[in-house]
Short mmCIF file of C-alpha atoms in Angstrom, two decimals:
data_model
loop_
_atom_site.label_atom_id
_atom_site.label_comp_id
_atom_site.label_asym_id
_atom_site.label_seq_id
_atom_site.Cartn_x
_atom_site.Cartn_y
_atom_site.Cartn_z
CA MET A 1 -168.36 62.65 101.17
CA SER A 2 -169.18 65.47 103.59
CA MET A 3 -172.34 65.45 105.70
CA GLY A 4 -173.58 68.56 103.89
CA HIS A 5 -173.07 66.96 100.48
CA ALA A 6 -174.81 63.78 101.63
CA ALA A 7 -177.77 65.82 102.85
CA GLN A 8 -177.94 67.53 99.46
CA GLN A 9 -177.93 64.19 97.65
CA ALA A 10 -180.86 63.02 99.82
CA ASN A 11 -182.87 66.21 99.21
CA PRO A 12 -185.64 65.53 96.64
CA PHE A 13 -185.97 69.26 95.94
CA LEU A 14 -182.59 69.08 94.20
CA THR A 15 -183.01 65.88 92.19
CA ALA A 16 -186.66 65.17 91.36
CA PRO A 17 -188.04 66.25 87.94
CA ILE A 18 -189.39 69.79 88.26
CA GLY A 19 -192.88 68.97 87.03
CA ARG A 20 -193.33 66.11 89.46
CA LEU A 21 -191.69 68.11 92.24
CA PHE A 22 -194.05 71.04 91.67
CA LEU A 23 -197.13 68.80 91.69
CA SER A 24 -195.98 66.87 94.77
CA ASN A 25 -195.65 70.14 96.68
CA ALA A 26 -198.35 72.36 95.18
CA VAL A 27 -201.19 69.82 95.22
CA PRO A 28 -200.84 68.90 98.92
CA MET A 29 -200.45 72.57 99.84
CA ALA A 30 -203.54 73.40 97.77
CA VAL A 31 -205.42 70.74 99.75
CA VAL A 32 -204.13 72.30 102.98
CA MET A 33 -205.10 75.82 101.99
CA SER A 34 -208.42 74.82 100.42
CA MET A 35 -209.47 73.01 103.56
CA GLY A 36 -208.84 76.22 105.48
CA GLY A 37 -210.91 78.10 102.93
CA ILE A 38 -213.74 75.57 103.08
CA LEU A 39 -213.70 75.92 106.86
CA THR A 40 -214.04 79.70 106.52
CA VAL A 41 -216.96 79.36 104.11
CA VAL A 42 -218.77 76.73 106.20
CA ASP A 43 -218.23 78.74 109.37
CA GLY A 44 -219.73 81.77 107.60
CA ILE A 45 -222.77 79.69 106.65
CA PHE A 46 -223.19 78.52 110.27
CA VAL A 47 -222.88 82.08 111.55
CA GLY A 48 -225.18 83.65 108.96
CA ARG A 49 -227.93 81.03 109.03
CA PHE A 50 -227.93 79.84 112.67
CA ILE A 51 -226.97 83.00 114.60
CA GLY A 52 -228.13 85.86 112.38
CA PRO A 53 -227.23 88.98 110.40
CA ASP A 54 -225.73 90.77 113.42
CA ALA A 55 -223.27 87.91 113.90
CA LEU A 56 -222.37 88.01 110.20
CA ALA A 57 -221.74 91.76 110.54
CA ALA A 58 -219.63 91.12 113.66
CA ILE A 59 -217.47 88.62 111.75
CA SER A 60 -217.04 91.25 109.03
CA LEU A 61 -215.89 93.80 111.61
CA ALA A 62 -213.48 91.28 113.12
CA PHE A 63 -211.97 90.48 109.73
CA PRO A 64 -209.22 93.17 109.77
CA VAL A 65 -208.03 92.02 113.20
CA VAL A 66 -208.07 88.37 112.13
CA MET A 67 -206.03 89.30 109.07
CA VAL A 68 -203.45 91.01 111.28
CA LEU A 69 -203.12 87.76 113.25
CA SER A 70 -202.67 85.82 110.00
CA ALA A 71 -200.08 88.38 108.96
CA LEU A 72 -198.10 87.89 112.15
CA THR A 73 -198.23 84.11 111.63
CA THR A 74 -196.76 84.74 108.17
CA LEU A 75 -194.10 87.04 109.63
CA ALA A 76 -192.65 84.23 111.71
CA GLY A 77 -193.34 81.32 109.36
CA GLY A 78 -192.57 83.05 106.07
CA GLY A 79 -189.29 84.56 107.24
CA MET A 80 -188.25 81.27 108.81
CA SER A 81 -189.13 79.39 105.59
CA SER A 82 -186.89 81.55 103.41
CA LEU A 83 -183.89 80.89 105.66
CA MET A 84 -184.68 77.26 106.42
CA ALA A 85 -185.18 76.21 102.79
CA ARG A 86 -181.80 77.63 101.75
CA HIS A 87 -180.03 76.06 104.75
CA LEU A 88 -181.60 72.66 104.03
CA GLY A 89 -180.78 73.00 100.33
CA ALA A 90 -177.14 73.64 101.28
CA GLY A 91 -177.16 70.64 103.67
CA GLU A 92 -176.78 72.86 106.77
CA ARG A 93 -179.23 71.19 109.16
CA MET A 94 -177.67 72.73 112.26
CA ARG A 95 -178.23 76.25 110.95
CA ALA A 96 -181.78 75.32 109.94
CA GLY A 97 -182.37 74.08 113.50
CA ARG A 98 -181.18 77.39 114.95
CA VAL A 99 -183.60 79.31 112.74
CA PHE A 100 -186.42 76.94 113.73
CA ALA A 101 -185.77 77.51 117.43
CA GLY A 102 -185.52 81.28 117.02
CA ALA A 103 -188.84 81.35 115.18
CA HIS A 104 -190.51 79.71 118.20
CA GLY A 105 -189.26 82.47 120.47
CA LEU A 106 -190.48 85.12 118.06
CA ALA A 107 -193.93 83.48 117.82
CA LEU A 108 -194.34 83.39 121.59
CA ALA A 109 -193.23 87.02 121.92
CA ILE A 110 -195.82 88.02 119.31
CA SER A 111 -198.61 86.14 121.11
CA VAL A 112 -197.81 87.81 124.44
CA ALA A 113 -197.69 91.24 122.79
CA LEU A 114 -201.07 90.61 121.14
CA ALA A 115 -202.70 89.67 124.44
CA LEU A 116 -201.35 92.80 126.14
CA LEU A 117 -202.43 95.01 123.25
CA TRP A 118 -205.93 93.55 123.30
CA ALA A 119 -206.23 94.20 127.05
CA MET A 120 -205.24 97.84 126.53
CA ILE A 121 -207.19 98.88 123.44
CA GLY A 122 -209.24 95.92 122.18
CA PRO A 123 -212.74 96.74 123.48
CA ALA A 124 -212.47 100.43 122.57
CA LEU A 125 -211.29 99.55 119.07
CA VAL A 126 -214.22 97.19 118.52
CA GLN A 127 -216.71 99.81 119.73
CA SER A 128 -215.29 102.32 117.26
CA MET A 129 -215.42 99.85 114.37
CA ALA A 130 -219.05 98.94 115.18
CA ALA A 131 -220.25 102.54 114.68
CA ASP A 132 -222.02 102.51 118.07
CA ASN A 133 -224.01 99.34 117.25
CA ALA A 134 -223.83 97.79 120.72
CA ASP A 135 -225.15 94.35 119.71
CA VAL A 136 -222.65 93.91 116.87
CA ALA A 137 -219.80 95.29 119.03
CA GLU A 138 -220.53 92.81 121.83
CA LEU A 139 -220.52 89.88 119.41
CA ALA A 140 -217.29 90.99 117.73
CA GLU A 141 -215.59 91.50 121.10
CA ASP A 142 -216.57 88.02 122.31
CA TYR A 143 -215.20 86.48 119.12
CA LEU A 144 -211.91 88.38 119.04
CA ARG A 145 -211.15 87.88 122.75
CA ILE A 146 -211.05 84.10 122.28
CA VAL A 147 -209.13 84.26 119.00
CA ILE A 148 -206.41 86.55 120.38
CA LEU A 149 -205.94 84.67 123.66
CA GLY A 150 -205.52 81.46 121.65
CA ALA A 151 -203.12 83.03 119.13
CA SER A 152 -200.05 81.15 120.38
CA ALA A 153 -201.49 77.84 119.09
CA GLN A 154 -202.03 79.32 115.61
CA LEU A 155 -198.58 80.91 115.48
CA ILE A 156 -196.63 77.82 116.54
CA LEU A 157 -198.76 75.47 114.43
CA GLY A 158 -197.94 77.69 111.45
CA LEU A 159 -194.21 77.36 112.16
CA HIS A 160 -194.35 73.57 112.23
CA ALA A 161 -196.46 73.36 109.08
CA ASP A 162 -193.98 75.61 107.24
CA ALA A 163 -191.05 73.59 108.55
CA LEU A 164 -192.56 70.29 107.40
CA ARG A 165 -193.23 71.80 103.97
CA ASN A 166 -189.59 72.86 103.63
CA GLU A 167 -188.45 69.42 104.78
CA GLY A 168 -190.35 67.83 101.87
CA ARG A 169 -193.36 66.65 103.89
CA ALA A 170 -196.08 68.61 102.07
CA GLY A 171 -198.21 65.47 101.73
CA LEU A 172 -198.14 64.92 105.49
CA VAL A 173 -199.10 68.55 106.09
CA ALA A 174 -202.05 68.10 103.72
CA ALA A 175 -203.29 64.96 105.51
CA LEU A 176 -203.05 66.62 108.92
CA SER A 177 -204.76 69.73 107.60
CA VAL A 178 -207.73 67.76 106.31
CA LEU A 179 -208.09 66.03 109.67
CA VAL A 180 -207.78 69.23 111.72
CA ASN A 181 -210.14 71.25 109.53
CA LEU A 182 -212.78 68.53 109.56
CA PHE A 183 -212.48 68.52 113.35
CA ASN A 184 -212.87 72.31 113.31
CA ILE A 185 -216.02 72.14 111.17
CA GLY A 186 -217.48 69.51 113.51
CA ALA A 187 -216.55 71.52 116.59
CA ASN A 188 -218.13 74.67 115.14
CA TRP A 189 -221.32 72.80 114.26
CA LEU A 190 -221.50 71.36 117.79
CA ALA A 191 -220.79 74.70 119.45
CA ILE A 192 -223.04 76.88 117.25
CA VAL A 193 -225.90 74.64 116.13
CA VAL A 194 -226.18 72.10 118.97
CA LEU A 195 -224.91 73.90 122.08
CA GLY A 196 -226.04 77.37 121.01
CA LEU A 197 -222.83 79.11 122.08
CA GLY A 198 -223.27 81.70 119.34
CA ILE A 199 -220.31 83.47 117.82
CA SER A 200 -218.06 82.39 120.72
CA GLY A 201 -218.57 78.81 119.56
CA SER A 202 -216.95 79.66 116.23
CA ALA A 203 -213.85 81.04 117.95
CA LEU A 204 -213.65 78.16 120.46
CA GLY A 205 -213.87 75.59 117.68
CA ALA A 206 -211.00 77.25 115.83
CA VAL A 207 -208.72 77.40 118.87
CA ALA A 208 -209.49 73.78 119.81
CA ALA A 209 -208.67 72.61 116.28
CA GLN A 210 -205.38 74.53 116.26
CA ALA A 211 -204.40 72.98 119.58
CA LEU A 212 -205.16 69.52 118.16
CA GLY A 213 -203.12 70.28 115.03
CA LEU A 214 -200.17 71.41 117.11
CA ALA A 215 -200.27 68.24 119.20
CA LEU A 216 -200.30 66.12 116.02
CA VAL A 217 -197.34 67.85 114.35
CA LEU A 218 -195.31 67.67 117.55
CA GLY A 219 -196.04 63.95 117.73
CA VAL A 220 -194.96 63.44 114.12
CA ARG A 221 -191.70 65.34 114.61
CA ALA A 222 -190.93 63.48 117.85
CA ARG A 223 -191.21 60.11 116.06
CA SER A 224 -189.21 60.93 112.91
CA ARG A 225 -185.43 60.80 112.64
CA LYS A 226 -185.42 62.50 109.24
CA LEU A 227 -186.99 65.75 110.44
CA LEU A 228 -185.28 68.46 112.47
CA PRO A 229 -185.42 67.07 116.03
CA LEU A 230 -187.51 68.62 118.78
CA SER A 231 -184.42 68.44 120.99
CA GLY A 232 -183.00 71.28 118.88
CA LEU A 233 -185.64 73.56 120.37
CA LEU A 234 -184.01 73.01 123.75
CA LYS A 235 -180.45 73.05 122.46
CA HIS A 236 -180.60 76.31 120.49
CA SER A 237 -181.47 79.80 121.69
CA TRP A 238 -185.03 81.01 121.11
CA LEU A 239 -183.61 84.48 120.47
CA ASP A 240 -181.59 83.41 117.40
CA ALA A 241 -182.20 84.90 113.95
CA TRP A 242 -185.10 87.19 114.95
CA SER A 243 -183.85 90.09 112.85
CA ARG A 244 -183.31 87.94 109.75
CA ILE A 245 -186.69 86.22 110.13
CA VAL A 246 -188.46 89.56 110.52
CA ARG A 247 -186.60 91.15 107.60
CA LEU A 248 -187.53 88.32 105.23
CA GLY A 249 -191.03 87.75 106.58
CA LEU A 250 -192.00 91.41 106.82
CA PRO A 251 -193.01 92.02 103.18
CA LEU A 252 -195.52 89.17 103.12
CA CYS A 253 -196.66 90.00 106.66
CA LEU A 254 -197.32 93.59 105.67
CA SER A 255 -199.19 92.41 102.58
CA PHE A 256 -201.62 90.54 104.86
CA ILE A 257 -201.97 93.56 107.10
CA GLY A 258 -202.56 95.49 103.90
CA ILE A 259 -205.63 93.31 103.30
CA ALA A 260 -206.90 94.55 106.66
CA VAL A 261 -206.09 98.13 105.60
CA VAL A 262 -208.12 97.66 102.41
CA ALA A 263 -211.04 96.17 104.38
CA SER A 264 -210.92 99.13 106.76
CA ALA A 265 -210.98 101.55 103.81
CA VAL A 266 -214.03 99.75 102.40
CA MET A 267 -215.82 99.88 105.76
CA LEU A 268 -215.04 103.57 106.18
CA SER A 269 -216.33 104.34 102.68
CA LEU A 270 -219.50 102.36 103.32
CA ARG A 271 -220.03 104.17 106.59
CA LEU A 272 -219.69 107.52 104.81
CA HIS A 273 -221.68 106.78 101.65
CA ALA A 274 -223.96 103.74 102.11
CA GLY A 275 -226.64 105.45 104.19
CA ALA A 276 -229.54 103.14 105.04
CA ASP A 277 -227.91 100.26 103.12
CA TYR A 278 -224.88 100.16 105.44
CA ALA A 279 -225.89 97.02 107.38
CA VAL A 280 -226.76 95.08 104.21
CA LEU A 281 -223.55 96.09 102.43
CA ILE A 282 -221.35 95.31 105.44
CA ALA A 283 -222.87 91.83 105.69
CA ALA A 284 -222.46 91.32 101.93
CA TYR A 285 -218.86 92.53 101.98
CA GLY A 286 -218.15 90.12 104.82
CA VAL A 287 -219.36 87.25 102.64
CA VAL A 288 -217.26 88.49 99.71
CA THR A 289 -214.13 88.59 101.89
CA ARG A 290 -214.74 84.96 102.86
CA LEU A 291 -215.28 83.88 99.26
CA LEU A 292 -212.18 85.71 98.02
CA GLY A 293 -210.27 84.44 101.02
CA PHE A 294 -211.11 80.92 99.91
CA ALA A 295 -210.04 81.77 96.35
CA PHE A 296 -206.77 83.25 97.61
CA LEU A 297 -205.63 80.18 99.52
CA PRO A 298 -204.85 77.89 96.53
CA GLN A 299 -202.88 80.81 95.05
CA MET A 300 -200.93 80.95 98.28
CA ALA A 301 -200.37 77.18 98.12
CA ILE A 302 -198.86 77.50 94.64
CA ALA A 303 -196.70 80.41 95.82
CA LEU A 304 -195.50 78.50 98.90
CA ALA A 305 -194.59 75.49 96.77
CA THR A 306 -192.59 77.86 94.56
CA GLN A 307 -190.89 79.27 97.65
CA SER A 308 -189.77 75.82 98.84
CA ILE A 309 -188.57 74.72 95.39
CA ALA A 310 -186.76 77.98 94.63
CA GLY A 311 -185.23 78.28 98.10
CA ASN A 312 -183.82 74.76 98.19
CA ASN A 313 -182.45 74.94 94.65
CA ALA A 314 -181.04 78.46 95.01
CA GLY A 315 -179.33 77.37 98.22
CA ALA A 316 -177.69 74.55 96.25
CA GLY A 317 -176.78 76.85 93.35
CA LEU A 318 -179.28 75.23 90.95
CA HIS A 319 -180.81 78.43 89.61
CA ASP A 320 -182.11 76.92 86.35
CA ARG A 321 -184.27 74.51 88.34
CA ALA A 322 -185.54 77.36 90.50
CA ARG A 323 -186.61 79.34 87.41
CA ALA A 324 -188.24 76.29 85.82
CA GLY A 325 -190.37 75.88 88.94
CA LEU A 326 -191.30 79.56 88.73
CA TRP A 327 -192.66 79.26 85.17
CA LEU A 328 -194.79 76.25 86.10
CA ALA A 329 -196.18 78.07 89.10
CA LEU A 330 -197.01 81.22 87.12
CA GLY A 331 -199.10 79.20 84.66
CA ALA A 332 -200.90 77.23 87.38
CA ALA A 333 -201.73 80.39 89.36
CA PHE A 334 -203.14 82.12 86.28
CA LEU A 335 -205.42 79.19 85.42
CA TRP A 336 -206.74 79.03 88.98
CA CYS A 337 -207.45 82.78 89.10
CA LEU A 338 -209.17 82.65 85.71
CA SER A 339 -211.55 80.00 87.04
CA VAL A 340 -212.29 82.23 90.05
CA VAL A 341 -213.11 85.13 87.71
CA LEU A 342 -215.65 83.04 85.79
CA VAL A 343 -217.35 81.87 88.98
CA GLY A 344 -217.38 85.36 90.48
CA ILE A 345 -218.96 86.92 87.39
CA PHE A 346 -221.60 84.30 86.64
CA ALA A 347 -222.38 82.65 90.01
CA GLY A 348 -222.37 85.49 92.54
CA ALA A 349 -226.06 85.24 93.46
CA PRO A 350 -226.11 81.44 94.02
CA LEU A 351 -223.01 81.76 96.18
CA GLY A 352 -224.63 84.53 98.20
CA GLY A 353 -227.65 82.30 98.81
CA TRP A 354 -225.45 79.89 100.73
CA PHE A 355 -224.75 82.51 103.38
CA SER A 356 -227.98 84.46 103.74
CA LYS A 357 -231.72 84.21 103.23
CA ASP A 358 -232.02 87.99 102.78
CA PRO A 359 -232.54 88.83 99.06
CA ALA A 360 -230.95 92.27 99.55
CA VAL A 361 -227.74 90.71 100.92
CA ILE A 362 -227.66 88.10 98.13
CA ASP A 363 -228.10 90.77 95.44
CA ALA A 364 -225.40 92.94 97.01
CA ILE A 365 -222.92 90.03 97.04
CA ALA A 366 -223.37 89.50 93.29
CA LYS A 367 -223.06 93.22 92.53
CA ILE A 368 -219.86 93.52 94.58
CA LEU A 369 -218.18 90.50 93.00
CA ARG A 370 -218.64 91.40 89.32
CA PRO A 371 -216.48 94.55 89.13
CA MET A 372 -213.88 93.12 91.53
CA MET A 373 -213.18 90.31 89.05
CA GLY A 374 -211.95 92.71 86.32
CA LEU A 375 -208.21 91.91 86.52
CA TYR A 376 -208.29 89.34 89.31
CA ALA A 377 -206.59 86.75 87.08
CA SER A 378 -203.29 88.63 87.47
CA SER A 379 -203.22 88.40 91.28
CA GLY A 380 -202.04 84.78 91.55
CA PRO A 381 -199.05 85.06 89.19
CA ILE A 382 -197.94 88.26 90.96
CA LEU A 383 -198.05 86.51 94.35
CA VAL A 384 -196.00 83.61 92.94
CA LEU A 385 -193.38 86.03 91.63
CA ALA A 386 -193.24 87.81 94.99
CA LEU A 387 -192.57 84.61 96.95
CA TYR A 388 -190.01 83.51 94.38
CA PHE A 389 -188.05 86.68 95.14
CA GLN A 390 -188.52 86.11 98.88
CA ALA A 391 -187.09 82.59 98.54
CA LEU A 392 -184.00 84.07 96.88
CA GLY A 393 -183.53 86.47 99.81
CA GLN A 394 -184.70 89.58 97.93
CA PRO A 395 -187.23 91.23 100.30
CA GLY A 396 -187.14 94.55 98.40
CA ARG A 397 -188.69 93.07 95.27
CA THR A 398 -191.13 91.04 97.38
CA ALA A 399 -192.17 94.22 99.17
CA ALA A 400 -192.75 96.10 95.92
CA LEU A 401 -195.06 93.36 94.62
CA THR A 402 -196.97 92.73 97.84
CA LEU A 403 -197.17 96.11 99.61
CA VAL A 404 -197.77 98.83 97.04
CA LYS A 405 -201.29 97.67 96.16
CA PRO A 406 -202.82 97.07 99.63
CA TRP A 407 -201.03 99.88 101.46
CA LEU A 408 -201.21 102.63 98.85
CA LEU A 409 -203.06 101.99 95.60
CA THR A 410 -206.25 100.26 96.69
CA PRO A 411 -207.10 102.36 99.79
CA VAL A 412 -206.42 105.65 97.97
CA ILE A 413 -208.47 104.62 94.93
CA ILE A 414 -211.31 103.32 97.13
CA LEU A 415 -211.57 106.57 99.07
CA THR A 416 -211.28 108.67 95.90
CA LEU A 417 -213.83 106.78 93.81
CA SER A 418 -216.31 106.43 96.66
CA ALA A 419 -216.16 110.19 97.26
CA ALA A 420 -216.75 110.83 93.55
CA PHE A 421 -219.23 108.07 92.63
CA GLY A 422 -220.61 106.74 95.90
CA VAL A 423 -220.73 103.08 96.91
CA HIS A 424 -220.39 101.73 93.35
CA GLY A 425 -216.99 103.38 93.02
CA ILE A 426 -215.62 101.23 95.85
CA TRP A 427 -215.79 98.00 93.89
CA PHE A 428 -214.22 99.43 90.70
CA ALA A 429 -211.17 100.49 92.72
CA PHE A 430 -209.97 96.88 92.84
CA PRO A 431 -209.41 96.29 89.10
CA MET A 432 -207.83 99.74 88.78
CA ALA A 433 -205.27 98.86 91.47
CA ASP A 434 -204.72 95.44 89.84
CA ALA A 435 -203.87 97.15 86.54
CA VAL A 436 -201.16 99.31 88.12
CA ILE A 437 -199.55 96.46 90.08
CA LEU A 438 -199.61 94.22 86.98
CA LEU A 439 -197.54 96.80 85.11
CA LEU A 440 -195.12 97.07 88.05
CA ALA A 441 -194.78 93.26 88.23
CA ALA A 442 -194.05 93.06 84.51
CA VAL A 443 -191.23 95.60 84.84
CA ILE A 444 -189.68 93.98 87.94
CA GLY A 445 -190.00 90.45 86.59
CA TYR A 446 -188.52 91.32 83.22
CA LYS A 447 -185.51 93.07 84.75
CA ALA A 448 -184.88 90.28 87.26
CA LEU A 449 -185.09 87.46 84.74
CA ARG A 450 -182.95 89.33 82.22
CA SER A 451 -180.32 89.93 84.91
CA ALA A 452 -180.37 86.23 85.85
CA ALA A 453 -179.94 85.23 82.20
CA ALA A 454 -176.97 87.59 81.83
CA GLN A 455 -175.30 86.15 84.94
CA ALA A 456 -175.82 82.60 83.66
CA SER A 457 -174.23 83.57 80.35
CA LYS A 458 -171.17 84.94 82.14
CA VAL A 459 -170.77 81.68 84.06
CA GLU A 460 -171.00 79.61 80.87
CA ASN A 461 -168.73 81.93 78.86
CA PRO A 462 -166.16 83.48 81.22
CA ALA A 463 -163.97 86.18 79.72
#
């Protein structure tokens, strides 16, 4: 028996029942992602209630930049995951190790580039985004300076979490995530509430928690013989596979940057049309982005579980198992998004009360959420389908499902409706964009699955 075949036989992604496999990967990843979302919500409560409305507005202004950083983390980790899962599924651990090492080099290059870019244009960019509000600009600059200088910890921690997930250690990732996020919440409480460090305390707590998480995952990998060894990071070149990682990670990366583009379009429209309500609406929109960010993370967990299952099984030629995992994930994502819709429509005001004592901000949060929930239930299944295509090495289809809405549809509709109907038009742009992308997803998914069925029929019934 060859080493590759033996590795395949030991790979639970290829042998475990699909239902159990999906749950064993999706549930731990949902815990991981939800803990990150809870951290974001709790941090927002600390900032809004213990620092003040200006700090909440500063966090809102920083949101597009933070999303770009998350996008770059996804660029390295997502592209690496697509390659690594297929290599591990095929029993090619050496090739997986080369990709892992190359992703580390890419992550460090990104972190250095971010620091240089911040030094050149960061303060001026923040001043422009703050619309000459010096207090808010100063707070946002303090926050972003710490986050960007500590970006290397976030980027490399993301690589190791993605690697562990693709090596079948989703449960371990979940346990470490709970520990690290609880530490982060405690650190933020200490820095903001006890020490009075203000918005800088929020950023310092996050960087400290990421550094702790990185130390823990390195310790786990150093002690395990079943995981890709840390020695491979010294053995293989850190310049390997950059182009392939970027090509496969770019669609999802750009979709995250697209979220920042959408947020920027909303802020521009509010600046043009909100008038005296600008400060209230910016603070309310910042809360909404945190709430929807929390809601997005379990969707992402389901999609990442799909990516690992599909990638490993496609790499081993088990396409029926990959598609079975897809159908389970589509159903789970829809049910989660439907629950989010119900909460968003009926519980917007109570949720807003967690973040602010200002009745105007609370009312604005509820009014923003209701129209945005129109077709939100479709967003999770579309994300699952996109990462399924990424796992199969089809970045074109992934790009179509993840980039068209944030880069084209939503910003254009936001600017158009806000010009025609004022502030209220902004929030109705979201379900309109969802409707268009749902139709596109239905067409792409139908064609792809019909093509796969035709190929399977040819294999079973050769001419």
